[in-house]
Amino acid sequence: MKRIGVYTSGGDAPGMNAAVRAVVRTAVYHGLSVKGIKRGYEGMIHDDIIDLDRQSVANIIQRGGTFLKTARSKDFMTPEGRKKAYDNLHKNGIDALVCIGGNGSYTGAKIFNEEYGIPCIGLPGTIDNDLYGTDYTIGYDTAINTALDSIDRIRDTAHSHERVFIVEVMGRDSGFIALDVAIAGGAEGALIPEDISDWDKVIKHFNRPGKRKKSFSIIVVAEGDEQGGALILEKRLAELYPDLKIRSTILGHVQRGGSPSARDRILASRLGSEAVKALIEGKTSVTVGIISDEVSYTPFDLAINGKKSVNPAMIELAEILAI
Ligand code: F6P
């Protein structure tokens, strides 16, 4: 192995730049060269590939988003698209890959490795924290801190106007962001896809004797909750309790941006460096994660199909602290 190609793919996440920087610096340290592939698989197909050296990744550790840019590629899902990608990698002398992204990105890398045999290591980059094989994904810590900051601000208005606020957070099909942010934000309810009794708990909360006299409340709902998003819940709650003053806020993409937290920069730096070491050791088709502060490798198949569960103790904690 002489040259590594690194790319970011799927939704951007704070810390992706720090991960690319760590890949480049570790590779250079070990005498390897690196190319950056722009817009993930799209850049492979369209030969949008740039040289990276230790200097080209200076001053990016603190930047959100991804300077390599990112995309979700339909063409890479076709054999013709992957053939073009292979030809371009060959042309650029790239003989190993580091893919920073989520499940869709891992799937592309897995198929590509099976077809063309190019070694590939995956790094978990998503704000959702829903990837198997790591305690935390790159971008999650920043995203929950951003969401929490918004909830603290909403709390001021909720308190001043004596309102109930339903705050919808991201997370795709998972409730990691919602649950952690609900606990950290002192919310009265956390509605997440992993808990089917969550709506009943909210109703129970409002039905408690004396509870409805409480002047304000915050309820956090994950965008993937089966009850529906904030606007639907606002309607349902208003029908049940016409005297409540309810407002909804959908935080949206604000959760994806911003300068990465210290935790995310450290996680991304560690994972980026470990990805290069894994390639040097001859590993392929695994994701690198950190579990209980130890580096861990998960085969693509398991990383893609394994289900990471929220901790039931945290669901109970949110309920207990909401009384
Ligand atoms: O996976 C990250 C994420 O932000 C999810 O939380 C969200 O469901 C999705 O991406 C939004 O995707 P897009 O930016 O394509 O609208």
CSV table of C-alpha atoms and ligand atoms in Angstrom, one decimal:
chain,number,residue,atom,x,y,z
A,1,MET,CA,0.0,0.0,0.0
A,2,LYS,CA,1.4,3.4,-1.1
A,3,ARG,CA,-1.5,5.8,-1.4
A,4,ILE,CA,-4.8,6.1,0.6
A,5,GLY,CA,-7.9,7.8,-0.7
A,6,VAL,CA,-10.1,9.4,1.9
A,7,TYR,CA,-13.7,10.6,1.5
A,8,THR,CA,-16.7,11.8,3.5
A,9,SER,CA,-20.1,10.5,2.4
A,10,GLY,CA,-23.7,10.8,3.5
A,11,GLY,CA,-24.8,13.5,5.9
A,12,ASP,CA,-22.0,15.8,7.1
A,13,ALA,CA,-21.1,15.8,10.8
A,14,PRO,CA,-18.9,18.1,12.9
A,15,GLY,CA,-15.5,16.4,13.3
A,16,MET,CA,-15.3,15.0,9.8
A,17,ASN,CA,-12.5,17.5,9.0
A,18,ALA,CA,-10.6,16.4,12.1
A,19,ALA,CA,-10.9,12.8,11.0
A,20,VAL,CA,-9.6,13.6,7.5
A,21,ARG,CA,-6.7,15.6,9.1
A,22,ALA,CA,-5.8,12.6,11.3
A,23,VAL,CA,-5.9,10.2,8.3
A,24,VAL,CA,-3.6,12.5,6.3
A,25,ARG,CA,-1.1,13.2,9.1
A,26,THR,CA,-0.9,9.6,10.2
A,27,ALA,CA,-0.4,8.4,6.7
A,28,VAL,CA,2.3,11.0,6.0
A,29,TYR,CA,3.9,10.0,9.4
A,30,HIS,CA,4.1,6.4,8.1
A,31,GLY,CA,5.5,7.4,4.7
A,32,LEU,CA,2.3,7.0,2.7
A,33,SER,CA,0.7,9.5,0.4
A,34,VAL,CA,-3.0,10.6,0.5
A,35,LYS,CA,-5.6,11.8,-2.0
A,36,GLY,CA,-8.9,13.4,-1.0
A,37,ILE,CA,-11.9,12.3,-2.9
A,38,LYS,CA,-14.5,15.1,-3.2
A,39,ARG,CA,-18.2,14.5,-2.6
A,40,GLY,CA,-17.8,10.9,-1.6
A,41,TYR,CA,-18.6,8.3,-4.3
A,42,GLU,CA,-19.5,11.1,-6.8
A,43,GLY,CA,-15.9,12.3,-6.8
A,44,MET,CA,-14.7,8.7,-7.4
A,45,ILE,CA,-17.0,8.4,-10.4
A,46,HIS,CA,-16.2,11.9,-11.8
A,47,ASP,CA,-12.5,11.9,-11.0
A,48,ASP,CA,-12.8,14.8,-8.6
A,49,ILE,CA,-9.7,13.8,-6.6
A,50,ILE,CA,-7.1,16.1,-5.0
A,51,ASP,CA,-3.7,15.8,-3.5
A,52,LEU,CA,-3.5,16.1,0.3
A,53,ASP,CA,-0.4,16.7,2.3
A,54,ARG,CA,0.2,17.6,6.0
A,55,GLN,CA,-0.2,21.3,5.1
A,56,SER,CA,-3.5,20.9,3.2
A,57,VAL,CA,-5.2,19.8,6.4
A,58,ALA,CA,-3.9,22.6,8.5
A,59,ASN,CA,-6.5,24.9,10.2
A,60,ILE,CA,-9.4,22.6,9.7
A,61,ILE,CA,-9.7,20.7,13.0
A,62,GLN,CA,-12.0,23.4,14.3
A,63,ARG,CA,-14.2,23.6,11.3
A,64,GLY,CA,-17.7,22.0,11.0
A,65,GLY,CA,-19.0,20.4,7.8
A,66,THR,CA,-16.5,18.6,5.6
A,67,PHE,CA,-14.0,20.5,3.4
A,68,LEU,CA,-14.0,17.5,1.0
A,69,LYS,CA,-17.8,18.0,0.6
A,70,THR,CA,-20.2,15.1,0.7
A,71,ALA,CA,-23.0,13.6,-1.3
A,72,ARG,CA,-25.3,10.6,-1.6
A,73,SER,CA,-24.5,8.9,-4.9
A,74,LYS,CA,-27.1,7.1,-6.9
A,75,ASP,CA,-24.6,6.2,-9.7
A,76,PHE,CA,-22.4,4.3,-7.3
A,77,MET,CA,-25.2,1.9,-6.7
A,78,THR,CA,-24.8,0.7,-10.3
A,79,PRO,CA,-22.0,-1.6,-11.6
A,80,GLU,CA,-21.2,0.9,-14.3
A,81,GLY,CA,-20.7,3.7,-11.8
A,82,ARG,CA,-18.5,1.5,-9.6
A,83,LYS,CA,-16.4,0.5,-12.7
A,84,LYS,CA,-15.8,4.2,-13.5
A,85,ALA,CA,-14.9,4.8,-9.8
A,86,TYR,CA,-12.4,1.9,-9.9
A,87,ASP,CA,-10.8,3.2,-13.1
A,88,ASN,CA,-10.4,6.6,-11.5
A,89,LEU,CA,-8.8,5.2,-8.4
A,90,HIS,CA,-6.5,3.2,-10.5
A,91,LYS,CA,-5.5,6.3,-12.5
A,92,ASN,CA,-4.8,8.2,-9.3
A,93,GLY,CA,-2.7,5.3,-7.9
A,94,ILE,CA,-5.1,4.9,-4.9
A,95,ASP,CA,-4.7,1.4,-3.5
A,96,ALA,CA,-6.7,1.7,-0.2
A,97,LEU,CA,-9.7,3.7,1.1
A,98,VAL,CA,-10.9,5.4,4.3
A,99,CYS,CA,-14.6,6.0,4.1
A,100,ILE,CA,-16.1,8.4,6.7
A,101,GLY,CA,-19.9,8.2,6.9
A,102,GLY,CA,-22.8,6.0,7.9
A,103,ASN,CA,-24.5,2.8,6.9
A,104,GLY,CA,-25.1,3.8,3.3
A,105,SER,CA,-21.5,4.7,2.9
A,106,TYR,CA,-20.3,1.5,4.5
A,107,THR,CA,-22.6,-0.5,2.1
A,108,GLY,CA,-21.0,1.2,-0.9
A,109,ALA,CA,-17.5,0.4,0.4
A,110,LYS,CA,-18.4,-3.2,1.2
A,111,ILE,CA,-19.7,-3.9,-2.3
A,112,PHE,CA,-16.8,-2.1,-3.9
A,113,ASN,CA,-14.3,-4.1,-1.9
A,114,GLU,CA,-16.1,-7.4,-2.9
A,115,GLU,CA,-16.0,-6.4,-6.6
A,116,TYR,CA,-12.5,-4.8,-6.8
A,117,GLY,CA,-10.6,-6.0,-3.8
A,118,ILE,CA,-9.5,-2.5,-2.7
A,119,PRO,CA,-8.9,-2.5,1.1
A,120,CYS,CA,-11.3,-0.2,2.8
A,121,ILE,CA,-11.8,1.0,6.4
A,122,GLY,CA,-15.0,2.7,7.6
A,123,LEU,CA,-15.2,5.5,10.2
A,124,PRO,CA,-18.5,6.3,11.9
A,125,GLY,CA,-19.4,9.8,11.0
A,126,THR,CA,-23.0,10.9,11.7
A,127,ILE,CA,-24.8,13.1,14.3
A,128,ASP,CA,-27.3,10.3,14.9
A,129,ASN,CA,-25.1,8.0,16.9
A,130,ASP,CA,-27.0,5.1,15.5
A,131,LEU,CA,-24.0,3.1,14.2
A,132,TYR,CA,-23.2,-0.3,15.5
A,133,GLY,CA,-19.6,-1.0,16.6
A,134,THR,CA,-18.8,2.2,18.5
A,135,ASP,CA,-20.1,3.9,21.7
A,136,TYR,CA,-20.2,7.3,20.0
A,137,THR,CA,-20.1,8.5,16.4
A,138,ILE,CA,-18.2,11.5,15.1
A,139,GLY,CA,-20.5,14.5,15.3
A,140,TYR,CA,-22.9,13.3,18.0
A,141,ASP,CA,-21.4,15.1,20.9
A,142,THR,CA,-21.5,18.5,19.0
A,143,ALA,CA,-25.0,17.8,17.8
A,144,ILE,CA,-26.4,17.2,21.3
A,145,ASN,CA,-24.7,20.2,22.7
A,146,THR,CA,-26.1,22.4,19.9
A,147,ALA,CA,-29.6,20.9,20.5
A,148,LEU,CA,-29.2,21.5,24.2
A,149,ASP,CA,-28.2,25.1,23.8
A,150,SER,CA,-31.4,25.6,21.8
A,151,ILE,CA,-33.5,23.9,24.4
A,152,ASP,CA,-32.1,26.1,27.1
A,153,ARG,CA,-33.1,29.1,25.1
A,154,ILE,CA,-36.6,27.7,24.5
A,155,ARG,CA,-36.9,27.0,28.2
A,156,ASP,CA,-36.6,30.8,28.9
A,157,THR,CA,-39.6,31.5,26.7
A,158,ALA,CA,-41.5,28.5,27.9
A,159,HIS,CA,-41.0,29.8,31.5
A,160,SER,CA,-41.8,33.4,30.7
A,161,HIS,CA,-45.0,32.6,28.7
A,162,GLU,CA,-46.0,29.6,30.8
A,163,ARG,CA,-46.1,27.4,27.6
A,164,VAL,CA,-45.6,23.8,26.7
A,165,PHE,CA,-42.9,23.4,24.0
A,166,ILE,CA,-42.5,20.4,21.9
A,167,VAL,CA,-39.0,20.3,20.4
A,168,GLU,CA,-38.3,18.0,17.5
A,169,VAL,CA,-34.7,16.8,17.1
A,170,MET,CA,-32.9,14.8,14.4
A,171,GLY,CA,-31.8,11.2,14.6
A,172,ARG,CA,-33.4,9.5,11.6
A,173,ASP,CA,-34.9,6.2,13.0
A,174,SER,CA,-33.1,6.4,16.3
A,175,GLY,CA,-33.7,8.3,19.6
A,176,PHE,CA,-30.2,8.8,20.9
A,177,ILE,CA,-30.2,12.5,20.4
A,178,ALA,CA,-33.7,13.0,21.8
A,179,LEU,CA,-33.1,10.9,24.9
A,180,ASP,CA,-29.8,12.4,25.8
A,181,VAL,CA,-31.0,16.0,25.1
A,182,ALA,CA,-34.2,15.4,27.1
A,183,ILE,CA,-32.2,14.3,30.1
A,184,ALA,CA,-29.6,17.0,29.8
A,185,GLY,CA,-32.3,19.6,29.1
A,186,GLY,CA,-34.5,18.7,32.0
A,187,ALA,CA,-37.4,17.8,29.7
A,188,GLU,CA,-40.7,16.4,31.0
A,189,GLY,CA,-41.0,14.0,28.2
A,190,ALA,CA,-38.8,12.1,25.7
A,191,LEU,CA,-40.5,10.6,22.7
A,192,ILE,CA,-38.2,8.1,20.9
A,193,PRO,CA,-38.8,5.3,18.4
A,194,GLU,CA,-37.2,2.8,20.8
A,195,ASP,CA,-39.9,3.3,23.4
A,196,ILE,CA,-43.5,2.4,22.3
A,197,SER,CA,-45.1,3.6,25.6
A,198,ASP,CA,-43.6,7.1,25.4
A,199,TRP,CA,-46.8,8.9,24.4
A,200,ASP,CA,-48.7,7.2,27.3
A,201,LYS,CA,-46.0,8.5,29.6
A,202,VAL,CA,-46.5,12.0,28.4
A,203,ILE,CA,-50.3,11.8,28.9
A,204,LYS,CA,-49.7,10.3,32.4
A,205,HIS,CA,-47.5,13.2,33.2
A,206,PHE,CA,-50.1,15.8,32.3
A,207,ASN,CA,-52.8,13.8,34.1
A,208,ARG,CA,-51.0,13.7,37.4
A,209,PRO,CA,-52.9,15.5,40.1
A,210,GLY,CA,-51.6,19.1,40.3
A,211,LYS,CA,-49.3,18.5,37.2
A,212,ARG,CA,-51.3,20.6,34.7
A,213,LYS,CA,-50.9,23.6,37.0
A,214,LYS,CA,-47.2,23.5,36.4
A,215,SER,CA,-46.5,26.6,34.4
A,216,PHE,CA,-44.3,25.3,31.7
A,217,SER,CA,-42.9,22.1,30.1
A,218,ILE,CA,-40.5,20.9,27.5
A,219,ILE,CA,-41.1,17.7,25.6
A,220,VAL,CA,-38.4,16.4,23.2
A,221,VAL,CA,-39.5,14.2,20.3
A,222,ALA,CA,-37.2,12.3,17.9
A,223,GLU,CA,-38.0,13.0,14.2
A,224,GLY,CA,-38.4,9.2,13.8
A,225,ASP,CA,-40.9,8.6,16.6
A,226,GLU,CA,-43.9,6.6,15.5
A,227,GLN,CA,-46.2,9.2,17.2
A,228,GLY,CA,-45.3,11.7,14.5
A,229,GLY,CA,-43.3,14.9,14.6
A,230,ALA,CA,-43.7,18.0,16.8
A,231,LEU,CA,-46.6,19.5,14.8
A,232,ILE,CA,-48.7,16.4,14.9
A,233,LEU,CA,-48.1,16.1,18.7
A,234,GLU,CA,-49.0,19.7,19.2
A,235,LYS,CA,-52.4,19.1,17.6
A,236,ARG,CA,-52.9,15.9,19.6
A,237,LEU,CA,-52.0,17.5,22.9
A,238,ALA,CA,-54.1,20.6,22.2
A,239,GLU,CA,-57.2,18.4,21.6
A,240,LEU,CA,-56.7,16.6,24.9
A,241,TYR,CA,-55.8,19.8,26.9
A,242,PRO,CA,-57.4,22.8,25.3
A,243,ASP,CA,-56.2,25.1,28.1
A,244,LEU,CA,-52.5,24.4,27.5
A,245,LYS,CA,-50.5,27.0,25.6
A,246,ILE,CA,-48.5,24.8,23.2
A,247,ARG,CA,-45.8,25.7,20.7
A,248,SER,CA,-43.6,23.5,18.5
A,249,THR,CA,-40.0,23.9,17.4
A,250,ILE,CA,-38.2,21.8,14.8
A,251,LEU,CA,-34.5,22.2,15.3
A,252,GLY,CA,-33.5,20.7,11.9
A,253,HIS,CA,-30.2,21.1,10.3
A,254,VAL,CA,-28.9,23.6,12.8
A,255,GLN,CA,-27.9,20.4,14.7
A,256,ARG,CA,-25.6,19.3,11.9
A,257,GLY,CA,-23.4,22.4,11.7
A,258,GLY,CA,-20.9,24.2,13.9
A,259,SER,CA,-17.4,23.8,15.2
A,260,PRO,CA,-16.9,20.3,16.6
A,261,SER,CA,-16.7,19.9,20.4
A,262,ALA,CA,-13.5,18.8,22.1
A,263,ARG,CA,-14.9,15.3,22.4
A,264,ASP,CA,-15.7,15.1,18.7
A,265,ARG,CA,-12.3,16.4,17.7
A,266,ILE,CA,-10.6,13.9,20.0
A,267,LEU,CA,-12.8,11.0,18.8
A,268,ALA,CA,-12.3,11.9,15.2
A,269,SER,CA,-8.5,12.3,15.6
A,270,ARG,CA,-8.2,8.9,17.3
A,271,LEU,CA,-10.4,7.1,14.8
A,272,GLY,CA,-8.7,8.7,11.7
A,273,SER,CA,-5.3,7.7,13.0
A,274,GLU,CA,-6.5,4.2,13.9
A,275,ALA,CA,-8.0,3.7,10.4
A,276,VAL,CA,-4.6,4.2,8.8
A,277,LYS,CA,-2.9,1.9,11.3
A,278,ALA,CA,-5.6,-0.7,10.5
A,279,LEU,CA,-4.8,-0.5,6.8
A,280,ILE,CA,-1.0,-0.8,7.5
A,281,GLU,CA,-1.8,-3.9,9.5
A,282,GLY,CA,-3.6,-5.4,6.5
A,283,LYS,CA,-7.1,-5.0,7.8
A,284,THR,CA,-10.0,-4.4,5.4
A,285,SER,CA,-13.8,-4.2,5.3
A,286,VAL,CA,-14.1,-3.2,9.0
A,287,THR,CA,-15.3,-0.1,10.7
A,288,VAL,CA,-13.2,1.4,13.5
A,289,GLY,CA,-14.9,2.5,16.7
A,290,ILE,CA,-14.2,3.1,20.3
A,291,ILE,CA,-16.0,0.8,22.8
A,292,SER,CA,-15.3,1.4,26.5
A,293,ASP,CA,-12.3,3.5,25.6
A,294,GLU,CA,-10.7,0.7,23.5
A,295,VAL,CA,-10.3,0.7,19.8
A,296,SER,CA,-12.6,-1.9,18.2
A,297,TYR,CA,-13.1,-3.3,14.7
A,298,THR,CA,-16.4,-4.4,13.3
A,299,PRO,CA,-16.9,-6.2,10.0
A,300,PHE,CA,-18.9,-4.1,7.5
A,301,ASP,CA,-21.7,-6.7,7.5
A,302,LEU,CA,-22.2,-6.5,11.2
A,303,ALA,CA,-21.8,-2.7,11.3
A,304,ILE,CA,-24.4,-2.3,8.6
A,305,ASN,CA,-26.9,-4.9,10.0
A,306,GLY,CA,-26.3,-4.7,13.7
A,307,LYS,CA,-28.8,-2.6,15.7
A,308,LYS,CA,-27.4,-0.3,18.3
A,309,SER,CA,-29.9,0.0,21.2
A,310,VAL,CA,-30.5,2.9,23.5
A,311,ASN,CA,-29.8,2.1,27.1
A,312,PRO,CA,-33.1,1.2,28.8
A,313,ALA,CA,-31.7,2.6,32.1
A,314,MET,CA,-31.6,6.0,30.3
A,315,ILE,CA,-35.2,5.8,29.3
A,316,GLU,CA,-36.1,5.1,32.9
A,317,LEU,CA,-33.9,7.9,34.1
A,318,ALA,CA,-35.7,10.4,31.8
A,319,GLU,CA,-39.0,9.2,33.3
A,320,ILE,CA,-37.9,9.4,36.9
A,321,LEU,CA,-36.4,12.8,36.6
A,322,ALA,CA,-39.5,14.2,34.9
A,323,ILE,CA,-41.8,13.8,37.9
B,1,F6P,O1,-28.1,11.2,9.3
B,1,F6P,C1,-28.0,12.6,9.7
B,1,F6P,C2,-29.3,13.3,9.4
B,1,F6P,O2,-29.2,14.7,9.8
B,1,F6P,C3,-30.6,12.7,10.1
B,1,F6P,O3,-30.6,13.0,11.5
B,1,F6P,C4,-31.7,13.3,9.3
B,1,F6P,O4,-32.8,12.4,9.3
B,1,F6P,C5,-31.1,13.3,7.9
B,1,F6P,O5,-29.7,13.3,8.1
B,1,F6P,C6,-31.5,14.5,7.1
B,1,F6P,O6,-30.9,14.3,5.8
B,1,F6P,P1,-30.8,15.5,4.7
B,1,F6P,O7,-29.7,16.4,5.2
B,1,F6P,O8,-30.5,14.8,3.5
B,1,F6P,O9,-32.2,16.2,4.7
